[in-house]
Coordinates of C-alpha atoms in Angstrom, one line a residue:
M1 CA -7.1 8.3 -7.6
N2 CA -8.3 5.1 -9.2
L3 CA -6.6 1.7 -9.3
T4 CA -5.6 2.0 -13.0
L5 CA -3.6 5.2 -12.5
Y6 CA -2.0 3.6 -9.4
K7 CA -0.8 0.7 -11.5
Q8 CA 0.4 3.0 -14.3
R9 CA 2.5 4.9 -11.9
R10 CA 4.0 1.7 -10.5
F11 CA 5.1 0.7 -14.0
R12 CA 6.5 4.1 -14.8
Q13 CA 8.7 4.2 -11.6
K14 CA 10.8 1.2 -12.0
P15 CA 11.8 0.0 -8.5
H16 CA 15.5 0.4 -7.7
I17 CA 17.9 0.4 -4.7
L18 CA 19.0 4.1 -4.9
T19 CA 17.9 7.0 -2.8
I20 CA 16.4 10.1 -4.4
E21 CA 19.6 12.1 -3.9
Q22 CA 21.7 9.3 -5.5
S23 CA 19.4 9.1 -8.4
R24 CA 19.7 12.8 -9.0
E25 CA 23.5 12.7 -8.7
L26 CA 23.7 9.9 -11.2
G27 CA 21.6 12.1 -13.6
Q28 CA 24.0 15.0 -13.2
L29 CA 26.9 12.7 -13.6
T30 CA 25.7 11.2 -17.0
G31 CA 24.2 14.5 -18.2
K32 CA 20.8 12.9 -18.7
K33 CA 18.0 15.1 -17.4
V34 CA 15.6 12.2 -17.3
L35 CA 17.7 10.7 -14.6
K36 CA 17.4 13.7 -12.3
H37 CA 13.8 13.2 -11.2
I38 CA 12.3 10.3 -9.3
T39 CA 9.1 10.5 -11.4
D40 CA 11.0 9.6 -14.6
Q41 CA 12.6 6.3 -13.3
G42 CA 11.0 4.3 -16.1
L43 CA 13.5 5.6 -18.6
I44 CA 16.7 4.7 -16.8
P45 CA 16.9 1.0 -17.7
I46 CA 16.8 2.0 -21.4
N47 CA 19.3 4.8 -20.9
L48 CA 21.9 2.5 -19.6
F49 CA 22.1 0.8 -23.0
R50 CA 22.2 4.2 -24.7
L51 CA 25.3 5.5 -22.9
R52 CA 28.9 5.1 -24.1
K53 CA 31.3 2.9 -22.1
K54 CA 33.1 5.9 -20.5
K55 CA 29.8 7.1 -19.0
L56 CA 29.0 3.6 -17.8
E57 CA 32.4 3.4 -16.1
M58 CA 31.6 6.7 -14.3
I59 CA 28.3 5.2 -13.0
Y60 CA 30.2 2.1 -11.9
K61 CA 32.8 4.2 -10.0
Y62 CA 30.0 6.2 -8.3
L63 CA 28.2 3.0 -7.2
F64 CA 31.5 1.5 -6.0
D65 CA 32.4 4.7 -4.0
H66 CA 29.0 4.6 -2.3
H67 CA 29.3 0.9 -1.4
L68 CA 26.3 0.0 -3.6
I69 CA 28.0 -2.9 -5.5
H70 CA 26.4 -6.2 -4.4
D71 CA 27.5 -8.5 -7.2
K72 CA 31.0 -9.8 -8.0
Q73 CA 33.2 -6.9 -9.2
P74 CA 34.0 -7.3 -12.9
V75 CA 37.2 -6.5 -14.8
L76 CA 36.0 -3.4 -16.7
E77 CA 38.6 -3.7 -19.5
S78 CA 37.3 -7.1 -20.4
L79 CA 33.6 -6.1 -20.7
Q80 CA 32.0 -4.7 -23.8
T81 CA 29.7 -1.7 -23.6
H82 CA 26.4 -3.7 -23.6
Q83 CA 27.8 -6.2 -21.0
L84 CA 28.7 -3.3 -18.6
A85 CA 25.3 -1.8 -19.1
E86 CA 23.6 -5.1 -18.3
Y87 CA 25.8 -5.5 -15.2
L88 CA 24.8 -2.0 -14.0
L89 CA 21.2 -2.7 -14.7
N90 CA 21.4 -5.8 -12.4
I91 CA 23.0 -3.7 -9.7
I92 CA 20.5 -0.8 -9.7
Y93 CA 17.4 -2.8 -10.7
P94 CA 17.7 -6.3 -9.3
G95 CA 15.2 -8.6 -11.1
Y96 CA 14.4 -6.2 -14.0
P97 CA 14.5 -8.1 -17.3
A98 CA 17.6 -7.0 -19.3
C99 CA 16.1 -8.3 -22.6
K100 CA 13.3 -5.8 -22.4
A101 CA 15.6 -2.8 -21.8
K102 CA 17.9 -3.9 -24.6
N103 CA 15.0 -4.4 -27.0
Q104 CA 13.7 -0.9 -26.4
A105 CA 17.1 0.6 -26.8
F106 CA 17.5 -1.3 -30.1
I107 CA 14.6 0.7 -31.6
E108 CA 16.6 4.0 -31.4
Y109 CA 19.7 2.2 -32.7
R110 CA 17.8 0.9 -35.7
L111 CA 16.2 4.3 -36.5
C112 CA 19.6 5.9 -36.4
R113 CA 21.2 3.3 -38.7
E114 CA 18.3 3.7 -41.2
K115 CA 19.6 7.3 -41.8
D116 CA 23.1 6.0 -42.5
S117 CA 24.4 4.4 -45.7
G118 CA 24.8 0.7 -45.7
P119 CA 22.5 -2.3 -44.9
I120 CA 19.5 -1.3 -42.9
P121 CA 19.0 -3.3 -39.7
L122 CA 16.1 -5.7 -39.6
A123 CA 13.4 -4.6 -37.1
Y124 CA 13.9 -7.3 -34.5
D125 CA 12.1 -5.0 -32.0
Y126 CA 8.9 -5.9 -34.0
V127 CA 9.4 -9.6 -33.4
P128 CA 6.7 -11.0 -31.1
T129 CA 8.4 -12.4 -28.0
T130 CA 8.3 -12.7 -24.2
E131 CA 10.8 -12.4 -21.4
V132 CA 11.4 -16.1 -21.8
Y133 CA 13.5 -15.4 -24.8
E134 CA 16.6 -13.1 -24.8
R135 CA 17.9 -12.3 -28.3
L136 CA 21.7 -12.1 -28.6
D137 CA 22.5 -11.1 -32.1
E138 CA 21.9 -11.8 -35.8
L139 CA 23.7 -14.8 -37.1
Y140 CA 23.0 -14.6 -40.8
R141 CA 21.0 -12.4 -43.2
M142 CA 20.5 -12.6 -46.9
N143 CA 18.3 -11.1 -49.6
V144 CA 16.4 -13.6 -51.6
D145 CA 14.0 -13.8 -54.5
L146 CA 12.0 -17.0 -54.3
K147 CA 9.5 -16.3 -57.1
E148 CA 11.3 -18.7 -59.5
K149 CA 13.0 -21.0 -57.0
T150 CA 12.0 -21.7 -53.4
T151 CA 15.3 -23.1 -52.4
F152 CA 18.5 -21.5 -51.1
D153 CA 21.8 -22.4 -49.5
I154 CA 23.7 -21.0 -46.4
S155 CA 27.3 -21.6 -45.9
T156 CA 28.0 -23.6 -42.7
S157 CA 31.4 -22.0 -42.2
T158 CA 29.7 -18.5 -42.2
L159 CA 27.3 -19.7 -39.5
K160 CA 30.1 -21.2 -37.4
R161 CA 32.1 -17.9 -37.5
A162 CA 29.0 -16.0 -36.5
I163 CA 28.3 -18.3 -33.6
E164 CA 31.9 -18.0 -32.3
R165 CA 31.5 -14.2 -32.6
I166 CA 28.4 -14.2 -30.5
R167 CA 29.9 -16.5 -27.9
A168 CA 32.9 -14.2 -27.6
A169 CA 30.6 -11.1 -27.2
N170 CA 28.5 -12.8 -24.6
F171 CA 31.0 -14.9 -22.6
T172 CA 29.3 -14.1 -19.3
K173 CA 26.2 -16.0 -20.4
S174 CA 25.5 -19.7 -20.4
F175 CA 24.9 -21.1 -23.8
E176 CA 23.3 -24.3 -22.6
H177 CA 19.9 -23.1 -23.7
I178 CA 20.8 -21.3 -26.9
Q179 CA 18.4 -21.6 -29.9
Y180 CA 18.6 -20.5 -33.5
H181 CA 15.5 -18.9 -34.9
L182 CA 14.6 -18.5 -38.6
Y183 CA 12.7 -15.4 -39.8
F184 CA 11.0 -14.4 -43.1
W185 CA 10.8 -10.7 -43.9
N186 CA 8.8 -8.9 -46.6
S187 CA 10.7 -5.7 -45.8
T188 CA 13.2 -4.6 -43.2
R189 CA 10.2 -3.7 -40.9
T190 CA 7.6 -6.3 -41.9
L191 CA 7.7 -10.0 -40.8
L192 CA 5.9 -12.7 -42.7
K193 CA 4.0 -15.2 -40.7
P194 CA 5.9 -18.5 -41.2
Q195 CA 2.9 -20.6 -41.8
C196 CA 4.5 -23.4 -43.8
T197 CA 3.0 -26.2 -45.8
S198 CA 6.5 -27.6 -46.0
L199 CA 10.0 -26.7 -44.7
C200 CA 12.9 -29.0 -45.6
I201 CA 16.4 -28.5 -44.4
N202 CA 19.0 -30.8 -46.1
N203 CA 16.1 -32.7 -47.7
H204 CA 14.5 -33.5 -44.3
E205 CA 11.1 -32.2 -43.4
I206 CA 11.2 -30.3 -40.1
W207 CA 7.7 -28.6 -40.2
T208 CA 5.8 -30.3 -37.4
E209 CA 2.6 -29.8 -35.5
K210 CA 4.6 -28.4 -32.6
K211 CA 6.2 -25.7 -34.7
E212 CA 2.8 -24.9 -36.3
K213 CA 1.2 -24.6 -32.8
I214 CA 4.0 -22.1 -31.7
V215 CA 3.3 -20.0 -34.8
D216 CA -0.5 -20.1 -34.1
E217 CA 0.2 -18.9 -30.6
G218 CA 1.5 -15.6 -32.0
F219 CA 5.2 -16.2 -32.5
M220 CA 6.9 -15.4 -35.9
H221 CA 10.0 -17.6 -35.8
I222 CA 10.8 -21.2 -36.6
D223 CA 13.2 -23.0 -34.3
I224 CA 16.0 -24.6 -36.4
T225 CA 18.4 -25.3 -33.5
E226 CA 18.8 -29.0 -34.0
Q227 CA 19.3 -28.7 -37.8
V228 CA 22.0 -26.0 -37.4
K229 CA 23.9 -27.9 -34.7
R230 CA 23.7 -31.2 -36.7
S231 CA 25.0 -29.5 -39.8
I232 CA 28.0 -27.9 -38.0
D233 CA 28.9 -31.2 -36.2
S234 CA 28.7 -33.1 -39.5
K235 CA 31.1 -30.6 -41.1
S236 CA 28.8 -30.3 -44.2
K237 CA 29.7 -27.3 -46.3
K238 CA 26.2 -25.9 -46.8
I239 CA 22.7 -26.0 -45.3
K240 CA 20.0 -26.3 -48.0
F241 CA 16.5 -24.8 -47.3
D242 CA 13.4 -25.5 -49.3
I243 CA 10.4 -23.4 -48.2
K244 CA 6.7 -23.5 -49.1
L245 CA 4.3 -21.2 -47.3
V246 CA 0.5 -21.1 -47.2
N247 CA -1.1 -19.2 -50.1
N248 CA 2.3 -19.0 -51.9
D249 CA 3.6 -16.4 -49.4
E250 CA 7.1 -17.6 -50.1
Y251 CA 7.0 -15.3 -53.2
N252 CA 6.7 -12.3 -50.8
I253 CA 9.9 -13.2 -49.0
N254 CA 12.7 -10.6 -49.6
H255 CA 14.9 -11.2 -46.6
I256 CA 15.8 -14.3 -44.6
S257 CA 17.6 -14.1 -41.3
I258 CA 18.8 -16.4 -38.5
S259 CA 19.1 -15.0 -35.0
A260 CA 20.7 -16.5 -31.9
V261 CA 18.4 -16.6 -28.9
I262 CA 18.7 -17.8 -25.3
K263 CA 15.7 -19.5 -23.9
R264 CA 15.9 -18.6 -20.2
P265 CA 15.4 -21.5 -17.8
T266 CA 12.3 -21.5 -15.5
E267 CA 14.5 -21.2 -12.4
D268 CA 16.0 -17.9 -13.6
L269 CA 12.6 -16.5 -14.4
V270 CA 11.3 -17.4 -10.9
C271 CA 14.4 -15.9 -9.3
D272 CA 13.8 -12.6 -11.2
L273 CA 10.3 -12.5 -9.8
Y274 CA 11.5 -12.9 -6.2
L275 CA 14.2 -10.2 -6.9
Q276 CA 11.6 -7.9 -8.6
T277 CA 9.2 -8.1 -5.7
T278 CA 11.9 -7.6 -3.2
T279 CA 13.4 -4.6 -5.0
E280 CA 10.0 -3.0 -5.1
C281 CA 9.8 -3.4 -1.3
I282 CA 13.4 -2.1 -0.9
A283 CA 12.6 1.0 -3.0
R284 CA 9.5 1.9 -0.9
S285 CA 11.4 1.1 2.4
I286 CA 14.2 3.5 1.4
Q287 CA 11.8 6.3 0.5
S288 CA 9.7 6.0 3.7
S289 CA 12.6 5.4 6.1
S290 CA 13.9 8.0 8.4
F291 CA 17.4 6.6 7.8
P292 CA 17.4 5.7 4.1
L293 CA 21.1 5.0 3.9
D294 CA 21.0 2.5 6.7
T295 CA 18.0 0.8 5.1
Q296 CA 19.9 0.7 1.8
Q297 CA 23.0 -0.9 3.3
I298 CA 20.8 -3.6 4.9
A299 CA 19.4 -4.4 1.5
I300 CA 22.9 -4.4 -0.1
H301 CA 24.1 -6.8 2.5
L302 CA 21.2 -9.2 1.8
L303 CA 21.7 -8.9 -2.0
K304 CA 25.4 -9.8 -1.5
Q305 CA 24.4 -13.0 0.3
Y306 CA 22.1 -13.8 -2.7
H307 CA 24.9 -13.4 -5.2
E308 CA 27.4 -15.4 -3.1
S309 CA 25.0 -18.4 -2.9
K310 CA 25.2 -21.3 -5.3
D311 CA 21.5 -22.2 -5.0
K312 CA 20.1 -19.0 -6.5
L313 CA 16.5 -20.0 -6.3
K314 CA 16.6 -20.9 -2.6
S315 CA 18.7 -17.8 -1.9
A316 CA 16.2 -15.6 -3.7
E317 CA 13.4 -17.0 -1.6
N318 CA 15.4 -16.4 1.6
L319 CA 16.1 -12.8 0.5
F320 CA 12.4 -12.2 -0.2
L321 CA 11.2 -13.6 3.1
T322 CA 14.0 -11.9 5.2
F323 CA 13.4 -8.4 3.9
L324 CA 9.6 -8.5 3.6
S325 CA 9.3 -10.0 7.1
N326 CA 11.0 -6.9 8.5
T327 CA 8.9 -4.5 6.5
S328 CA 5.5 -6.2 6.0
N329 CA 4.0 -4.6 9.1
K330 CA 5.2 -1.1 8.3
N331 CA 3.5 1.4 6.1
L332 CA 5.6 1.6 3.0
S333 CA 3.3 3.8 1.0
S334 CA 5.0 7.0 -0.2
S335 CA 1.9 9.1 -0.1
E336 CA -1.7 9.3 1.0
E337 CA -2.8 8.7 -2.6
D338 CA -1.0 5.3 -2.6
E339 CA -2.7 4.4 0.7
E340 CA -6.1 5.3 -0.8
E341 CA -5.5 3.4 -4.0
I342 CA -4.3 0.3 -2.2
K343 CA -7.3 0.4 0.1
E344 CA -9.5 0.6 -3.0
F345 CA -7.8 -2.5 -4.4
Q346 CA -8.3 -4.4 -1.1
D347 CA -11.9 -3.4 -0.8
N348 CA -12.5 -5.1 -4.2
D349 CA -11.3 -8.4 -2.7
E350 CA -14.1 -10.4 -1.0
E351 CA -12.6 -13.8 -1.2
S352 CA -12.9 -15.7 2.0
I353 CA -11.0 -18.9 1.1
V354 CA -7.5 -19.1 -0.4
S355 CA -6.4 -22.2 -2.2
L356 CA -2.9 -23.5 -1.9
I357 CA -3.2 -25.8 -4.9
D358 CA -2.0 -24.7 -8.2
P359 CA -4.9 -24.4 -10.7
I360 CA -2.7 -25.5 -13.6
S361 CA -0.9 -28.6 -12.3
G362 CA -3.2 -29.5 -9.4
T363 CA -0.2 -29.8 -7.1
R364 CA 0.8 -27.7 -4.1
I365 CA 2.1 -24.3 -4.9
Q366 CA 5.8 -23.6 -4.3
H367 CA 6.2 -20.0 -5.6
P368 CA 2.8 -18.2 -5.2
V369 CA 2.4 -15.4 -7.8
R370 CA -0.4 -13.3 -9.2
S371 CA -0.9 -10.4 -11.5
L372 CA -1.2 -6.8 -10.3
H373 CA -4.6 -6.8 -12.2
C374 CA -5.9 -9.8 -10.3
K375 CA -8.6 -9.1 -7.6
H376 CA -8.4 -12.5 -6.0
R377 CA -6.2 -13.7 -3.1
S378 CA -5.5 -17.1 -4.4
C379 CA -2.2 -17.5 -6.4
F380 CA -0.7 -19.9 -9.0
D381 CA 2.7 -21.4 -9.1
A382 CA 5.3 -19.3 -11.0
A383 CA 7.4 -22.2 -12.1
V384 CA 4.4 -24.1 -13.5
F385 CA 3.2 -21.0 -15.2
F386 CA 6.5 -20.3 -17.0
D387 CA 6.8 -24.0 -18.0
R388 CA 3.4 -24.0 -19.5
N389 CA 3.6 -20.6 -21.2
A390 CA 7.2 -20.9 -22.5
D391 CA 5.8 -21.3 -26.1
I392 CA 2.7 -19.1 -25.7
K393 CA 2.8 -15.5 -26.7
L394 CA -0.3 -14.2 -24.9
W395 CA -0.3 -14.9 -21.1
H396 CA -3.4 -15.1 -18.9
C397 CA -4.0 -15.6 -15.2
P398 CA -5.2 -19.3 -14.9
I399 CA -7.7 -18.2 -12.2
C400 CA -9.4 -15.1 -13.5
L401 CA -8.1 -15.1 -17.1
V402 CA -6.9 -11.5 -16.9
H403 CA -4.3 -10.7 -19.6
I404 CA -0.7 -10.6 -18.3
K405 CA 1.5 -8.5 -20.7
N406 CA 4.9 -9.4 -19.2
T407 CA 6.7 -10.4 -16.0
E408 CA 6.6 -6.8 -14.7
E409 CA 2.9 -7.4 -14.0
L410 CA 3.6 -10.4 -11.8
R411 CA 4.4 -10.3 -8.0
I412 CA 5.3 -13.0 -5.5
D413 CA 2.6 -12.9 -2.8
Y414 CA 4.3 -12.6 0.7
V415 CA 1.2 -13.6 2.7
N416 CA 0.6 -16.8 0.7
K417 CA 4.3 -17.7 0.7
V418 CA 4.4 -17.5 4.5
A419 CA 1.2 -19.5 4.7
L420 CA 2.7 -22.2 2.6
I421 CA 5.5 -22.6 5.0
Q422 CA 3.4 -22.4 8.2
Y423 CA 0.8 -24.9 6.9
P424 CA 2.7 -27.6 4.9
Q425 CA -0.3 -30.0 5.0
E426 CA -3.2 -27.7 4.2
E427 CA -4.8 -27.3 0.8
K428 CA -6.9 -24.3 1.6
L429 CA -6.9 -21.5 4.2
F430 CA -9.6 -19.1 5.5
V431 CA -9.2 -15.3 5.4
L432 CA -9.7 -13.9 8.9
Q433 CA -8.4 -10.4 8.4
K434 CA -6.6 -8.5 5.6
D435 CA -3.2 -10.3 6.0
T436 CA -4.2 -13.2 8.3
L437 CA -4.8 -16.7 6.9
L438 CA -6.0 -19.6 9.2
S439 CA -6.4 -23.3 8.7
E440 CA -9.9 -24.9 9.0
A441 CA -9.1 -26.2 12.6
E442 CA -7.9 -22.8 13.7
M443 CA -10.8 -21.0 12.1
F444 CA -13.4 -23.1 13.9
D445 CA -11.6 -22.9 17.2
E446 CA -11.6 -19.1 16.9
E447 CA -15.4 -19.2 16.2
E448 CA -16.0 -21.4 19.2
E449 CA -14.0 -19.1 21.4
D450 CA -15.9 -16.1 20.1
E451 CA -19.3 -17.8 20.8
T452 CA -18.2 -18.7 24.3
I453 CA -17.2 -15.2 25.1
L454 CA -20.5 -13.9 23.7
I455 CA -22.5 -16.3 25.8
D456 CA -20.6 -15.4 29.0
F457 CA -21.1 -11.7 28.2
K458 CA -24.9 -12.2 27.7
R459 CA -25.2 -14.2 31.0
S460 CA -23.4 -11.5 33.0
L461 CA -25.5 -8.8 31.3
H462 CA -28.7 -10.7 32.1
K463 CA -27.6 -11.1 35.8
E464 CA -27.1 -7.3 36.2
E465 CA -30.5 -6.6 34.6
K466 CA -32.2 -8.8 37.3
Q467 CA -30.6 -6.8 40.2
E468 CA -30.2 -3.2 39.1
P469 CA -33.6 -2.2 37.7
V470 CA -35.5 -3.2 40.9
Q471 CA -33.3 -1.0 43.1
K472 CA -33.6 1.9 40.7
R473 CA -37.4 1.6 40.6
L474 CA -37.7 1.5 44.4
R475 CA -35.6 4.6 44.8
T476 CA -37.6 6.6 42.3
M477 CA -40.9 5.7 43.9
T478 CA -39.6 6.6 47.3
H479 CA -38.4 10.0 46.1
V480 CA -41.8 10.7 44.5
M481 CA -43.7 10.0 47.7

């Protein structure tokens, strides 16, 4: 089987901490057939956001009874349905981006609401975004006709009530990095590219080169966070908008909406990468272990330590190194096909030198990461990558320029991470074997030792050739005579 099919199967089977039997039992418990088979694991994260709270409480009870809860136990009565679904997602799939599962589940919700009477939900699942942004809810929406007048007003008190509602519905989240995004819609499903010639809020021009660059990168929103906060703090009654788009596209605007979005900090994104890579290793360890329940409980114990720690990033690194150090030398492939595909991937890698310097910042790497599609051993720094690509829609590997669709395609590299700890002063290392990296000094010492052994072997061989052939020749001649 080729490498492409191998990657597709890895994406379909989302890594989790359950055994096969537990996964099937959860499927029977919730009545979802797609949960009963290990080959359909890619649908479970979405299904958690499709279930009613009663079903989610049944899943929580099952996990609690089987000692699989590794995060702080919540008060179920205080959680809304989507909050409990997100909590269970973090329990079963540590590191999986909740915003992605929620966005996919929103598609079905929107399609169902379109059949009902009442306002049709706007297609936020069509909004270009990345895992950096997590959409909370819609703040405001209005139908407009800007053919005669390109200005409109929004009540500040209406926005304030909407913000309070969103805060109450998402009290478990930090609102330190909250943003408010403005969208222009031609229809409930069609976004207009907000390429403005002018955008004034309360008679102040806010359209800048930075906002224009974000739109050019592929996003379809305008960040109006500062203007909304300033208007609420100043206690003004209304926020006045004056819009002018390129090619008079403002005449095509039929709906305007403002949505609350959390821009996830870089540290959280890097933590998720460590958890995602560790969870993948946990899943394969459980499947290949002779004692899967014991392996599972070891993983649960390590995950509890992660959640109890205050320094999440450092704890995520320790979790990653601790678990992978105990399993890196074992064969965790679930089948002979996996082994063949992994070998095919490794055979494509002929790189002999690994750089420990980040190609973006030029500084030493702290969190080595690379894409599943990359064929090189060298990595780039995850934190630097997220900082640089926070306002970029299309991601590419800074080394080979391969396209990176989302964070699911990224993995922390264990060999490079260990090498960075073992060689704190080195900028590059040499590849000796598949998973062995050596410094320049060690590499040349190894070569000198090999040469010495080879010379000694040749000398001993030459000495034997001087003695043995003469004796053999004499014996043969004597026998003939």
